[in-house]
Short mmCIF file of C-alpha atoms in Angstrom, two decimals:
data_model
loop_
_atom_site.label_atom_id
_atom_site.label_comp_id
_atom_site.label_asym_id
_atom_site.label_seq_id
_atom_site.Cartn_x
_atom_site.Cartn_y
_atom_site.Cartn_z
CA MET A 1 0.00 0.00 0.00
CA GLN A 2 1.37 3.36 -1.04
CA GLU A 3 2.01 5.67 1.82
CA VAL A 4 0.16 8.97 1.74
CA VAL A 5 2.52 11.84 2.16
CA ARG A 6 0.93 14.75 3.96
CA PRO A 7 2.17 18.22 3.00
CA ARG A 8 4.31 19.87 5.59
CA PRO A 9 2.73 22.89 7.24
CA ALA A 10 4.05 26.17 5.97
CA ALA A 11 6.60 27.77 8.16
CA PRO A 12 5.34 30.84 9.96
CA ALA A 13 6.32 34.09 8.35
CA PRO A 14 9.34 35.61 10.03
CA ARG A 15 8.48 38.47 12.33
CA ILE A 16 9.96 41.68 11.04
CA PRO A 17 11.10 43.75 13.99
CA THR A 18 9.78 47.29 14.04
CA ASP A 19 12.20 50.16 13.98
CA THR A 20 11.70 51.48 17.48
CA GLY A 21 13.98 54.41 16.70
CA LYS A 22 11.68 55.64 13.96
CA GLU A 23 8.62 55.09 16.14
CA LYS A 24 10.12 57.22 18.90
CA ALA A 25 11.12 59.90 16.42
CA LEU A 26 7.58 60.02 15.04
CA LYS A 27 6.21 60.43 18.57
CA TYR A 28 8.65 63.28 19.12
CA VAL A 29 7.43 64.98 15.94
CA HIS A 30 3.85 64.63 17.13
CA ARG A 31 4.61 66.03 20.58
CA LEU A 32 6.77 68.86 19.27
CA LEU A 33 3.92 70.01 17.05
CA TRP A 34 1.81 70.42 20.18
CA VAL A 35 4.70 72.32 21.78
CA TYR A 36 4.78 74.59 18.74
CA LEU A 37 1.07 75.38 19.16
CA PHE A 38 1.51 75.98 22.91
CA LEU A 39 4.37 78.42 22.33
CA LEU A 40 2.47 80.11 19.53
CA ILE A 41 -0.37 80.95 21.92
CA PHE A 42 1.64 81.75 25.05
CA GLU A 43 4.94 83.22 23.86
CA GLY A 44 3.36 86.68 24.13
CA ALA A 45 2.56 86.06 27.77
CA LEU A 46 6.17 85.08 28.38
CA ARG A 47 7.43 88.22 26.64
CA LYS A 48 5.01 90.58 28.41
CA TRP A 49 4.58 89.31 31.95
CA ILE A 50 6.70 86.32 32.94
CA VAL A 51 10.22 86.96 31.57
CA PRO A 52 10.06 90.35 29.83
CA GLN A 53 13.84 90.66 30.08
CA LEU A 54 14.05 87.82 27.54
CA SER A 55 11.61 89.43 25.13
CA ASN A 56 13.99 89.54 22.18
CA PRO A 57 15.26 85.93 22.37
CA LEU A 58 11.68 84.69 22.88
CA LEU A 59 10.79 86.27 19.55
CA ILE A 60 12.30 83.19 17.90
CA VAL A 61 11.51 80.66 20.64
CA ARG A 62 9.69 78.39 18.17
CA ASP A 63 12.61 78.19 15.76
CA PRO A 64 14.52 75.48 17.72
CA VAL A 65 11.28 73.51 17.91
CA VAL A 66 10.87 73.72 14.14
CA ILE A 67 14.43 72.58 13.54
CA ALA A 68 13.97 69.66 15.94
CA ILE A 69 10.75 68.69 14.15
CA TYR A 70 12.60 68.66 10.83
CA LEU A 71 15.42 66.49 12.22
CA PHE A 72 13.00 63.92 13.61
CA ALA A 73 10.91 64.11 10.44
CA PHE A 74 14.00 63.23 8.38
CA ARG A 75 14.61 60.30 10.72
CA THR A 76 11.10 58.91 10.22
CA GLY A 77 10.80 59.70 6.52
CA VAL A 78 7.86 62.10 6.94
CA PHE A 79 9.78 65.19 5.89
CA PRO A 80 8.15 66.32 2.65
CA ARG A 81 9.92 65.79 -0.64
CA ASN A 82 7.71 67.50 -3.16
CA LEU A 83 7.86 70.27 -5.72
CA PHE A 84 6.75 72.91 -3.23
CA VAL A 85 9.50 72.19 -0.72
CA THR A 86 12.19 71.75 -3.38
CA SER A 87 11.35 75.01 -5.14
CA LEU A 88 11.14 76.82 -1.79
CA GLY A 89 14.64 75.62 -0.92
CA ILE A 90 15.99 76.91 -4.24
CA ILE A 91 14.34 80.33 -3.79
CA ALA A 92 15.63 80.52 -0.21
CA ALA A 93 19.22 79.68 -1.13
CA LEU A 94 19.35 82.13 -4.03
CA SER A 95 17.68 84.89 -2.00
CA TRP A 96 20.17 84.51 0.85
CA VAL A 97 23.27 84.49 -1.38
CA VAL A 98 22.10 87.48 -3.42
CA SER A 99 21.14 89.44 -0.29
CA VAL A 100 24.55 88.87 1.28
CA LEU A 101 26.24 90.20 -1.86
CA VAL A 102 23.91 93.21 -1.96
CA LEU A 103 24.39 94.20 1.71
CA LEU A 104 28.12 93.54 2.23
CA PRO A 105 29.27 96.85 0.70
CA TYR A 106 27.11 98.81 3.14
CA LEU A 107 27.05 96.87 6.43
CA SER A 108 29.50 94.89 8.53
CA PRO A 109 29.63 91.13 7.86
CA LYS A 110 28.19 90.42 11.30
CA ILE A 111 25.15 92.65 10.74
CA VAL A 112 24.68 91.23 7.23
CA LEU A 113 24.70 87.71 8.63
CA PHE A 114 22.15 88.49 11.34
CA VAL A 115 19.82 90.45 9.06
CA THR A 116 19.83 87.96 6.18
CA LEU A 117 19.48 84.90 8.42
CA TYR A 118 16.48 86.51 10.10
CA GLY A 119 15.06 87.16 6.64
CA VAL A 120 15.56 83.49 5.71
CA ARG A 121 13.95 82.51 8.98
CA SER A 122 10.94 84.77 8.42
CA ASN A 123 10.29 83.89 4.79
CA PHE A 124 11.31 80.25 4.45
CA LEU A 125 12.20 78.30 7.61
CA HIS A 126 8.71 77.53 8.89
CA LEU A 127 6.88 76.89 5.62
CA PRO A 128 7.86 73.18 5.15
CA LEU A 129 6.12 72.59 8.49
CA ILE A 130 2.81 72.81 6.61
CA PHE A 131 3.59 69.54 4.84
CA VAL A 132 5.07 67.87 7.92
CA ILE A 133 1.81 68.51 9.78
CA ALA A 134 -0.17 67.02 6.90
CA ASN A 135 2.06 63.92 6.91
CA VAL A 136 1.86 63.38 10.69
CA PHE A 137 -1.63 64.44 11.76
CA ASN A 138 -4.84 62.59 10.97
CA ALA A 139 -8.49 63.59 11.26
CA ASP A 140 -8.64 62.87 14.99
CA ASP A 141 -5.56 65.03 15.63
CA VAL A 142 -7.09 67.96 13.75
CA LYS A 143 -10.35 67.68 15.69
CA LYS A 144 -8.47 67.38 18.97
CA MET A 145 -6.57 70.56 18.13
CA GLY A 146 -9.94 72.21 17.52
CA TRP A 147 -11.24 71.01 20.89
CA TRP A 148 -8.34 72.65 22.71
CA ILE A 149 -8.67 75.83 20.66
CA LEU A 150 -12.33 76.11 21.68
CA VAL A 151 -11.58 75.33 25.32
CA GLY A 152 -8.81 77.92 25.32
CA LEU A 153 -11.15 80.49 23.80
CA ILE A 154 -13.07 80.73 27.08
CA PRO A 155 -10.21 81.98 29.32
CA MET A 156 -8.84 83.96 26.37
CA THR A 157 -12.11 85.90 26.18
CA LEU A 158 -12.11 86.50 29.94
CA LEU A 159 -8.59 87.90 29.66
CA MET A 160 -9.54 90.12 26.71
CA ALA A 161 -12.56 91.43 28.62
CA LEU A 162 -10.34 92.31 31.59
CA GLN A 163 -7.88 94.05 29.29
CA PHE A 164 -10.73 95.96 27.68
CA ARG A 165 -12.04 97.19 31.03
CA ALA A 166 -8.61 98.02 32.46
CA SER A 167 -6.78 101.29 31.82
CA PRO A 168 -4.19 101.36 29.02
CA GLU A 169 -1.41 101.86 31.61
CA SER A 170 -2.27 98.82 33.72
CA PHE A 171 0.05 95.82 34.06
CA ILE A 172 -2.33 93.55 32.19
CA ASN A 173 -2.08 95.83 29.15
CA ARG A 174 1.69 96.20 29.02
CA THR A 175 3.63 95.61 25.83
CA VAL A 176 6.55 93.23 25.37
CA GLY A 177 9.91 93.91 26.96
CA LEU A 178 10.94 96.11 29.86
CA GLY A 179 10.43 99.49 28.20
CA GLU A 180 7.43 101.74 28.55
CA GLY A 181 4.71 101.37 25.94
CA GLU A 182 1.03 100.84 25.37
CA GLN A 183 -1.05 98.57 23.20
CA ILE A 184 -2.82 100.00 20.14
CA THR A 185 -5.83 102.04 21.19
CA ALA A 186 -9.36 101.50 19.91
CA GLY A 187 -10.94 104.79 21.01
CA GLY A 188 -12.88 105.81 24.07
CA GLY A 189 -9.84 105.29 26.28
CA LYS A 190 -9.74 101.57 25.44
CA ILE A 191 -6.98 99.43 23.95
CA ARG A 192 -7.38 96.60 21.46
CA PRO A 193 -7.03 93.58 23.79
CA PRO A 194 -4.34 91.14 22.60
CA GLY A 195 -5.12 88.38 25.10
CA THR A 196 -2.02 86.27 25.71
CA PHE A 197 -0.41 87.51 22.50
CA SER A 198 2.08 90.32 22.12
CA PHE A 199 -0.26 92.41 20.00
CA VAL A 200 -3.84 92.30 18.76
CA SER A 201 -2.76 90.63 15.50
CA GLY A 202 -2.38 87.36 17.42
CA ALA A 203 -5.86 87.65 18.91
CA ILE A 204 -7.28 88.24 15.41
CA CYS A 205 -5.72 85.02 14.12
CA TYR A 206 -6.83 83.05 17.18
CA LEU A 207 -10.44 84.23 17.03
CA SER A 208 -10.78 83.43 13.33
CA THR A 209 -9.35 79.94 13.93
CA ALA A 210 -11.69 79.39 16.88
CA ALA A 211 -14.60 80.53 14.70
CA ALA A 212 -13.64 77.90 12.14
CA PHE A 213 -13.71 75.03 14.64
CA LEU A 214 -16.87 76.40 16.26
CA ILE A 215 -18.74 76.47 12.94
CA TYR A 216 -17.48 73.00 12.10
CA GLY A 217 -18.69 71.71 15.47
CA ILE A 218 -22.09 73.30 14.90
CA ILE A 219 -22.71 71.87 11.42
CA SER A 220 -21.19 68.43 12.05
CA ARG A 221 -22.75 65.77 14.20
CA GLN A 222 -21.31 64.78 17.59
CA THR A 223 -17.87 66.29 17.02
CA TYR A 224 -17.87 68.50 20.12
CA ARG A 225 -20.22 68.52 23.10
CA ASN A 226 -23.04 71.02 23.22
CA TRP A 227 -21.73 72.66 26.39
CA LEU A 228 -18.47 73.46 24.61
CA LEU A 229 -20.20 74.83 21.53
CA VAL A 230 -22.54 77.05 23.55
CA THR A 231 -19.82 78.34 25.89
CA SER A 232 -17.23 78.94 23.16
CA GLY A 233 -19.88 80.56 20.94
CA PHE A 234 -20.75 82.92 23.79
CA ALA A 235 -17.05 83.65 24.28
CA LEU A 236 -16.40 84.27 20.59
CA ILE A 237 -19.14 86.89 20.29
CA VAL A 238 -17.92 88.72 23.38
CA ALA A 239 -14.28 88.57 22.23
CA VAL A 240 -15.11 90.04 18.83
CA ALA A 241 -17.15 92.81 20.48
CA VAL A 242 -14.37 93.87 22.85
CA SER A 243 -11.55 93.44 20.33
CA GLY A 244 -11.93 96.99 19.02
CA SER A 245 -10.50 95.72 15.73
CA ARG A 246 -12.11 95.92 12.31
CA SER A 247 -9.75 93.16 11.14
CA THR A 248 -11.23 90.84 13.75
CA VAL A 249 -14.72 91.43 12.42
CA ALA A 250 -13.53 90.91 8.84
CA SER A 251 -11.59 87.71 9.57
CA VAL A 252 -14.37 86.10 11.61
CA GLY A 253 -16.91 87.27 9.03
CA LEU A 254 -14.89 85.56 6.30
CA VAL A 255 -15.13 82.27 8.19
CA VAL A 256 -18.89 82.72 8.53
CA LEU A 257 -19.09 83.30 4.77
CA SER A 258 -17.56 79.86 4.25
CA LEU A 259 -20.68 78.43 5.93
CA VAL A 260 -22.84 80.22 3.35
CA PHE A 261 -20.58 78.77 0.65
CA ILE A 262 -21.11 75.26 2.04
CA LEU A 263 -24.88 75.71 2.29
CA VAL A 264 -25.03 76.74 -1.36
CA LEU A 265 -22.74 74.07 -2.81
CA ARG A 266 -23.32 71.11 -0.51
CA PRO A 267 -26.35 71.65 1.77
CA GLU A 268 -26.64 67.92 2.51
CA ALA A 269 -23.22 68.06 4.22
CA VAL A 270 -24.68 70.18 7.03
CA ASN A 271 -26.42 68.31 9.84
CA GLN A 272 -29.10 69.84 12.06
CA PHE A 273 -28.25 73.37 10.98
CA GLY A 274 -31.70 74.74 11.71
CA ARG A 275 -31.59 73.77 15.37
CA SER A 276 -28.04 75.13 15.72
CA LEU A 277 -29.06 78.40 14.10
CA LEU A 278 -31.92 78.79 16.55
CA LEU A 279 -29.56 78.12 19.44
CA ALA A 280 -27.10 80.69 18.08
CA VAL A 281 -29.85 83.31 17.90
CA VAL A 282 -30.80 82.64 21.53
CA VAL A 283 -27.17 82.91 22.67
CA ALA A 284 -26.66 86.14 20.69
CA TRP A 285 -29.82 87.60 22.19
CA GLY A 286 -28.57 86.86 25.69
CA ILE A 287 -25.15 88.36 25.01
CA SER A 288 -26.64 91.53 23.56
CA HIS A 289 -27.85 92.50 27.06
CA LEU A 290 -24.34 92.43 28.59
CA PRO A 291 -22.97 95.92 29.38
CA ILE A 292 -19.46 95.04 28.17
CA PHE A 293 -20.89 93.81 24.87
CA LYS A 294 -22.81 97.04 24.34
CA GLU A 295 -19.72 99.11 25.15
CA GLY A 296 -17.51 97.09 22.82
CA ILE A 297 -20.01 97.23 19.96
CA GLY A 298 -20.28 101.00 20.42
CA ILE A 299 -16.52 101.44 20.02
CA LEU A 300 -16.42 99.12 17.02
CA SER A 301 -19.30 100.97 15.40
CA ASN A 302 -17.52 104.29 15.86
CA ARG A 303 -14.33 102.93 14.30
CA PHE A 304 -16.18 101.64 11.23
CA THR A 305 -18.05 104.91 10.83
CA GLU A 306 -14.95 107.08 11.21
CA ALA A 307 -13.00 104.97 8.73
CA ALA A 308 -15.83 105.13 6.19
CA GLU A 309 -16.09 108.90 6.55
CA ALA A 310 -12.33 109.36 6.21
CA SER A 311 -12.22 107.34 2.99
CA GLU A 312 -15.56 108.69 1.74
CA SER A 313 -16.89 105.17 1.20
CA THR A 314 -19.34 102.75 2.74
CA ILE A 315 -18.35 100.43 5.58
CA ALA A 316 -18.52 97.33 3.33
CA SER A 317 -16.41 98.88 0.57
CA GLY A 318 -13.92 100.09 3.18
CA ILE A 319 -13.41 96.53 4.44
CA ILE A 320 -12.98 95.21 0.89
CA SER A 321 -10.53 97.95 -0.11
CA ARG A 322 -8.49 97.36 3.03
CA THR A 323 -8.25 93.67 2.15
CA TYR A 324 -6.85 94.10 -1.35
CA ALA A 325 -4.79 97.22 -0.58
CA GLY A 326 -1.91 95.04 0.59
CA PHE A 327 -1.77 93.33 -2.79
CA ILE A 328 -2.00 96.57 -4.77
CA GLU A 329 0.78 98.20 -2.72
CA GLY A 330 3.20 95.50 -3.85
CA PHE A 331 2.74 96.31 -7.52
CA ARG A 332 3.06 100.06 -6.91
CA VAL A 333 6.70 99.66 -5.87
CA PHE A 334 7.77 97.94 -9.09
CA ASP A 335 9.14 101.16 -10.58
CA ARG A 336 11.68 101.54 -7.75
CA LEU A 337 12.84 97.95 -7.35
CA PRO A 338 16.55 97.15 -7.67
CA ILE A 339 16.98 94.00 -9.72
CA PHE A 340 18.20 92.09 -6.63
CA GLY A 341 16.32 94.09 -3.99
CA PHE A 342 17.61 95.89 -0.92
CA GLY A 343 18.47 92.73 1.00
CA LEU A 344 16.60 89.89 2.68
CA GLY A 345 15.39 90.77 6.20
CA ILE A 346 15.86 94.54 5.88
CA GLY A 347 12.11 95.13 5.74
CA THR A 348 11.30 93.31 8.99
CA ASN A 349 11.13 94.98 12.40
CA ALA A 350 13.96 92.80 13.71
CA GLY A 351 16.08 93.55 10.65
CA ALA A 352 15.54 97.26 11.15
CA LYS A 353 16.62 96.90 14.78
CA PHE A 354 19.86 95.19 13.72
CA VAL A 355 20.62 98.01 11.27
CA THR A 356 19.36 101.14 13.05
CA GLY A 357 18.95 100.08 16.67
CA SER A 358 15.17 100.55 16.73
CA ALA A 359 12.32 98.48 15.31
CA GLY A 360 10.31 99.83 12.41
CA PHE A 361 9.41 99.40 8.77
CA LEU A 362 12.38 100.56 6.70
CA LEU A 363 10.87 99.53 3.36
CA ALA A 364 7.09 98.99 3.54
CA GLU A 365 4.48 97.80 6.00
CA GLY A 366 2.56 95.64 3.51
CA GLU A 367 3.82 92.09 3.04
CA TRP A 368 3.94 91.94 -0.76
CA ALA A 369 5.71 95.28 -0.98
CA ARG A 370 8.22 94.16 1.67
CA VAL A 371 9.03 90.92 -0.15
CA LEU A 372 9.50 92.66 -3.50
CA LEU A 373 11.63 95.45 -2.04
CA GLU A 374 13.80 92.98 -0.12
CA SER A 375 14.36 90.39 -2.85
CA GLY A 376 13.71 92.28 -6.08
CA PRO A 377 11.36 91.62 -8.99
CA ILE A 378 12.77 88.18 -9.83
CA LEU A 379 13.27 86.30 -6.55
CA GLY A 380 10.66 88.35 -4.69
CA LEU A 381 8.01 87.66 -7.31
CA ALA A 382 9.02 83.99 -7.37
CA PHE A 383 8.39 83.74 -3.62
CA LEU A 384 5.02 85.49 -3.90
CA CYS A 385 4.04 83.16 -6.75
CA TRP A 386 5.02 80.22 -4.53
CA ARG A 387 2.72 81.42 -1.75
CA THR A 388 -0.08 82.04 -4.23
CA ALA A 389 0.34 78.59 -5.78
CA LEU A 390 0.21 76.90 -2.36
CA THR A 391 -2.89 78.90 -1.43
CA LEU A 392 -4.62 77.84 -4.65
CA ARG A 393 -3.55 74.23 -4.03
CA LEU A 394 -5.12 74.28 -0.58
CA LEU A 395 -8.29 75.79 -2.05
CA TRP A 396 -8.49 73.06 -4.68
CA LEU A 397 -7.98 70.27 -2.13
CA SER A 398 -10.53 71.84 0.23
CA LEU A 399 -13.13 72.03 -2.54
CA ARG A 400 -12.42 68.44 -3.51
CA ALA A 401 -12.90 67.39 0.11
CA LEU A 402 -16.19 69.28 0.15
CA ALA A 403 -17.33 67.05 -2.71
CA TYR A 404 -16.86 64.15 -0.28
CA ALA A 405 -19.03 66.02 2.28
CA GLU A 406 -15.98 66.98 4.36
CA THR A 407 -16.59 70.56 5.48
CA LEU A 408 -13.66 71.13 7.83
CA PRO A 409 -10.99 71.80 5.16
CA ILE A 410 -12.84 74.67 3.46
CA ILE A 411 -13.69 76.22 6.84
CA LEU A 412 -10.07 76.03 8.01
CA PHE A 413 -8.97 77.41 4.65
CA SER A 414 -11.20 80.44 5.11
CA SER A 415 -9.52 81.19 8.44
CA SER A 416 -5.90 80.80 7.30
CA PHE A 417 -5.53 81.63 3.61
CA ILE A 418 -5.22 85.41 4.05
CA ALA A 419 -2.31 84.94 6.48
CA LEU A 420 -0.64 82.48 4.10
CA LEU A 421 -1.15 84.64 1.04
CA ASN A 422 -0.56 88.13 2.42
CA GLY A 423 0.27 87.83 6.13
CA GLN A 424 3.30 89.64 7.54
CA PHE A 425 5.80 86.80 7.92
CA GLY A 426 8.19 89.17 9.64
CA GLN A 427 5.74 89.13 12.57
CA PRO A 428 6.33 85.73 14.25
CA THR A 429 2.77 85.23 15.49
CA ILE A 430 1.18 85.78 12.08
CA LEU A 431 3.77 83.48 10.52
CA GLY A 432 3.01 80.80 13.10
CA PHE A 433 -0.73 80.89 12.54
CA ALA A 434 -0.33 80.92 8.74
CA VAL A 435 1.90 77.86 8.84
CA PHE A 436 0.26 75.79 11.55
CA PHE A 437 -3.34 76.13 10.49
CA SER A 438 -2.55 75.84 6.80
CA GLY A 439 -0.95 72.55 7.81
CA LEU A 440 -4.11 71.52 9.67
CA CYS A 441 -6.15 72.49 6.61
CA LEU A 442 -3.95 70.29 4.42
CA ALA A 443 -4.13 67.43 6.93
CA SER A 444 -7.93 67.67 7.10
CA THR A 445 -8.23 67.22 3.32
CA LYS A 446 -7.24 63.59 3.82
CA MET A 447 -10.36 62.88 5.88
CA GLY A 448 -12.65 61.99 2.96
CA SER A 449 -10.12 60.89 0.38
CA GLU A 450 -11.23 57.26 0.49
CA ALA A 451 -14.99 57.92 0.56
CA PRO A 452 -17.14 57.94 -2.58
CA LEU A 453 -18.44 61.21 -3.91
CA LEU A 454 -21.89 62.04 -2.62
CA ALA A 455 -23.20 62.50 -6.12
CA SER A 456 -21.88 59.11 -7.14
CA ALA A 457 -22.74 57.28 -3.94
CA LYS A 458 -26.45 57.52 -4.71
CA LEU A 459 -25.87 55.67 -7.98
CA ILE A 460 -23.97 52.78 -6.42
CA ALA A 461 -26.21 49.89 -5.48
CA ALA A 462 -25.54 47.97 -2.29
CA PRO A 463 -23.96 44.55 -2.85
CA PRO A 464 -26.50 41.73 -2.90
CA GLY A 465 -26.88 39.76 0.30
CA PRO A 466 -26.77 35.98 0.50
CA LYS A 467 -29.75 34.17 -0.95
CA ILE A 468 -31.93 32.58 1.75
CA ARG A 469 -33.09 29.04 1.05
CA GLY A 470 -36.79 28.51 0.81
CA ARG A 471 -37.72 32.00 -0.44
CA SER A 472 -39.73 32.44 -3.55
CA ALA A 473 -38.30 34.34 -6.49
CA TYR A 474 -40.65 37.25 -5.76
CA ALA A 475 -39.58 37.38 -2.08
CA ALA A 476 -35.94 37.26 -3.09
CA ARG A 477 -36.46 40.19 -5.45
CA LEU A 478 -38.46 42.07 -2.82
CA HIS A 479 -35.81 41.74 -0.10
CA GLY A 480 -32.81 42.34 -2.36
CA THR A 481 -31.37 38.81 -2.25
CA ASP A 482 -31.81 37.99 -5.88
CA GLY A 483 -28.21 37.31 -6.53
CA GLY A 484 -27.82 40.38 -8.70
CA ARG A 485 -30.64 39.78 -11.19
CA ALA A 486 -32.71 42.72 -12.34
CA LYS A 487 -35.46 43.67 -9.88
CA THR A 488 -38.70 43.97 -11.79
CA ASN A 489 -42.29 43.20 -11.06
CA GLY A 490 -43.31 42.29 -14.56
CA SER A 491 -45.83 44.49 -16.25
CA THR A 492 -46.20 46.81 -13.25
CA ASP A 493 -42.78 48.24 -14.08
CA ARG A 494 -43.67 49.06 -17.63
#
């Protein structure tokens, strides 16, 4: 009798050991991104109240964090290698070399080194972080960031209200450093409250970002708890009222306009909006009776009216003209641009302090004009085109995500694209918000990338279930277990 040979069982697949070094490095990247956000929000408090004697070094306190993130990102392979980062590196290298050659005949090598390196830092160092964030964070990370932003909005508003009520000379309203100075006034003996930030520009960025996550929480289902939405909504309205800043109203209003955009293009992506709108009306009605709200709205109203009268325009047209004025100013300086510019970093406040001993705008206050005057019509325009191309890329990805019923990307885009496109990168807080929340916008576009389009999903039939024994053909067709055959009821379908 022939012996039956049984096949030998397959050997278990060898266990591939995980690279614990890369895992640790990835965790460090993740944690350092949270450190970056923490410093972004609280570095102003350090510079104003806690260690004002270190105000100047703290201006670049996030730079070592960024460099550490890049080193760990290289270790884990999540550092971006794409056309945006490569082209940015080329523009940065050429701009630095050309600026050194331009400035050396006029300044000492030490001053040239400091000024140009600060210019490289302001224009280029932080921008690759946008892509690192998108490679590291997922949807849950973005939503968790939003949760903390909304929670932080509550004490931030309390602080801004205290600053609004306090005198301009009080300790809570001091500026950065040890010297005497006051925050920007809003009229009526009030300052524009900056919260924990050095100046009100930081509060503007924070409030628009908080508005983005608040609107997302309202129109999405079960993302944030109702108590957080109600409390942070209350806080946001009060903070805008006491801000004394027209830019705050414009930036938060732009985020609200994104909701209108969503309702027009993809109304089915909004859940329970009617109930949320009713709740918002009730909250707004309650806030309108607060004395501090009435006082803040009165000052804001006066500022809008005075600005409209000074420019002989309406309030709406004044806001619009102020928005695009920064872009127009850049093109007005073309007739006085040296081919290689006046030198990278010269147009920033820190660069001016290195050169003259006092901070100021040596070239122009507007961002586009500063970039063109610093780097010239070739490299300066190349950098502005880079920022414009990235902004358009984020817009395209956000709109594509909206087609998958993902609303967060377009809302985050509405809160961050102005800072990315035209924000003053020489101001560290604006740079930080432009980079970090553009990165969150890019990360959030991955949320619906694997889901079918809403328009197509309705055309895709569900896969047939298993056929149940004993059912008639009519019952099988009725309950969808017909094995894929056409579902008709004979002449009744004709």
